[in-house]
Amino acid sequence: MIICTKEKCTGCGVCVDVCEKQAIIMKPDRHGFFYPEIIDDICINCSACQRKCPALAEEKNDNYVRSIYAAWNKNKGVRKTSSSGGVFSVLVDHALCQSGVVAGAMWNENYEVHHTIIDSKKDMFLLRGSKYLQSHTDSIYAKVKECLLAGKKVLFSGTPCQNHALKNYLGKNYDDLITVDVICHGVPSDRVFQRYLNERSENGKREIKQIRFRHKKPYWDWCNVTIDYENGQPYSVSTTEDSYFTLFNIGYSLRPSCSQCKYASQTRIGDITLADFWGFLPKGFKMHRFLLGVSLVMINTPKGESVFDQISQSLVFQKASLEDALLSNKALCAPFAVPHEKSIAFWNDFEAGMSIDQLRDKYAKNTIMKPSGFSLIYERLYKMYRWTLRK
């Protein structure tokens, strides 16, 4: 039995949760993307997995964007350690203050990303920060349902396909559930990442302590990938110079289904959509400190509106337009895709053992260039204070 074609499978893992016979496991292919494998001796061909599969579901989503904001967390410390404006942390804090729980993505000790549930503010840091890997959902949909049936409020955060998987698994709306999706660029390969880590750790000779994909050093617009080690100087370079991030950014290391993502649109799955507000330009003094990180917040449902109203006192924000959001968030219009021939060549070179740095040099060198010196200073000052010139 095949649930859906490999080209369509998003790896959301809902098929594992929905199978009452535990006849489905997720296994990586040769490129490091996880797909469901059915144990024929256990499977009873009930087709429950197909009925709940988001890749096979008819599109019935009518969550059109109601309002859009540029926003950031008033807590400077949280904002500094967040990937963009720290709005997600405000949502998490709000849910926990209501004795609720939060489902989101965290690193494990092997630097793999897994979905987990937290119920304490002391664990908020686990979910903070962008991971740039697909998370293993680990029965998260079943765990969320258990919490809802126990009367708990739940904040769920994930990619649009994971949000769609949760809604299909639940089968109905729950008043106590708030869903947050992200404007997703795509999910890269676990094996590409593990090779990258092996190279950055010098084949395990340097023990990695922490990974920060979006280290503000000190600003958000041109941030760094920073890897801290137990001993010695950290590895820290601009995202435009880091090999793993560049291959992700251009699209070479992304999952095949990401190139035809049906969620890359202005019709959203979550109650709230979060992203970086790339291209943001302040309209007044209140927002001129945006270079420390600004989030794009899209409110898609009445539930989302209610939550935003409740957390707004913890934010600095201004209204924005859909046109502003579209300027530099391509995934609101179309998925990222690399030409098929180039993608085949890339994966052939990967399988042949080419290093991540070599792959970047061959396929994506100098594709995005960071301004330097005076140009960078001028660009930042102009963006911060251009509103004074337009009065």
Short mmCIF file of N, CA, C and O in Angstrom, two decimals, residues 5 20 44 57 59 101 131 160 170 198 213 219 227-228 240 279 291 319 341 349 351-352 359 366 384:
data_model
loop_
_atom_site.label_atom_id
_atom_site.label_comp_id
_atom_site.label_asym_id
_atom_site.label_seq_id
_atom_site.Cartn_x
_atom_site.Cartn_y
_atom_site.Cartn_z
N THR A 5 2.25 9.65 -3.27
CA THR A 5 3.50 9.57 -4.01
C THR A 5 4.61 10.27 -3.23
O THR A 5 4.36 11.20 -2.45
N GLU A 20 -3.93 2.85 13.98
CA GLU A 20 -4.22 2.17 15.25
C GLU A 20 -3.44 0.88 15.40
O GLU A 20 -3.26 0.39 16.52
N ILE A 44 -3.83 -3.49 7.91
CA ILE A 44 -5.11 -4.12 7.61
C ILE A 44 -5.82 -3.42 6.46
O ILE A 44 -6.99 -3.66 6.18
N ALA A 57 -5.49 15.62 0.70
CA ALA A 57 -6.71 16.31 1.11
C ALA A 57 -7.15 17.35 0.10
O ALA A 57 -6.32 18.02 -0.53
N GLU A 59 -8.55 20.92 -0.95
CA GLU A 59 -8.30 22.23 -0.35
C GLU A 59 -9.62 22.88 0.05
O GLU A 59 -10.43 23.25 -0.80
N VAL A 101 -0.59 24.54 27.41
CA VAL A 101 0.65 23.91 26.99
C VAL A 101 0.99 24.40 25.59
O VAL A 101 0.13 24.93 24.87
N LYS A 131 15.25 26.65 13.49
CA LYS A 131 16.09 25.47 13.44
C LYS A 131 16.54 25.08 12.03
O LYS A 131 17.53 24.40 11.86
N PRO A 160 3.20 24.92 7.75
CA PRO A 160 1.81 24.80 7.30
C PRO A 160 1.36 23.35 7.11
O PRO A 160 0.23 23.01 7.46
N LEU A 170 -7.25 15.80 14.11
CA LEU A 170 -8.28 16.12 15.10
C LEU A 170 -9.68 15.94 14.53
O LEU A 170 -10.59 15.51 15.24
N ASN A 198 29.38 17.47 10.89
CA ASN A 198 30.59 16.67 10.97
C ASN A 198 31.80 17.47 10.48
O ASN A 198 32.88 17.42 11.08
N PHE A 213 21.36 29.58 14.22
CA PHE A 213 21.30 29.86 12.79
C PHE A 213 21.10 31.34 12.49
O PHE A 213 21.43 31.79 11.40
N TYR A 219 22.94 42.81 14.60
CA TYR A 219 21.66 43.15 13.97
C TYR A 219 21.02 41.93 13.30
O TYR A 219 21.65 40.92 13.03
N ILE A 227 28.25 28.67 15.64
CA ILE A 227 28.36 27.39 16.33
C ILE A 227 29.35 27.56 17.47
O ILE A 227 30.52 27.88 17.24
N ASP A 228 28.86 27.38 18.69
CA ASP A 228 29.73 27.46 19.87
C ASP A 228 30.22 26.06 20.22
O ASP A 228 29.46 25.08 20.16
N THR A 240 25.04 34.57 4.60
CA THR A 240 25.33 34.58 3.15
C THR A 240 26.63 33.87 2.83
O THR A 240 26.88 33.52 1.67
N GLY A 279 12.43 43.35 4.35
CA GLY A 279 12.04 44.51 3.56
C GLY A 279 11.25 45.54 4.32
O GLY A 279 10.81 46.54 3.75
N LEU A 291 15.95 47.16 13.30
CA LEU A 291 17.11 46.35 12.91
C LEU A 291 17.51 45.33 13.97
O LEU A 291 18.33 44.44 13.72
N LYS A 319 0.49 48.58 11.96
CA LYS A 319 -0.22 47.88 10.90
C LYS A 319 0.60 47.92 9.62
O LYS A 319 1.34 48.86 9.36
N GLU A 341 17.24 19.55 -13.55
CA GLU A 341 18.55 19.02 -13.95
C GLU A 341 19.63 19.39 -12.92
O GLU A 341 20.50 18.57 -12.58
N ASP A 349 26.23 14.64 -6.72
CA ASP A 349 27.49 15.07 -6.10
C ASP A 349 27.47 14.83 -4.59
O ASP A 349 28.49 14.45 -4.00
N GLU A 351 25.79 12.43 -3.02
CA GLU A 351 25.95 10.99 -2.82
C GLU A 351 27.38 10.54 -3.10
O GLU A 351 27.84 9.55 -2.51
N ALA A 352 28.07 11.26 -3.97
CA ALA A 352 29.45 10.92 -4.28
C ALA A 352 30.41 11.32 -3.16
O ALA A 352 31.61 11.02 -3.23
N LEU A 359 29.96 21.71 -2.33
CA LEU A 359 28.65 21.82 -2.97
C LEU A 359 28.22 23.27 -3.11
O LEU A 359 27.70 23.68 -4.15
N ASN A 366 28.49 32.94 -4.17
CA ASN A 366 28.25 34.37 -4.45
C ASN A 366 26.85 34.65 -4.99
O ASN A 366 26.64 35.58 -5.75
N MET A 384 16.51 53.16 8.67
CA MET A 384 16.05 53.56 10.00
C MET A 384 15.39 54.93 9.99
O MET A 384 14.43 55.17 10.73
#
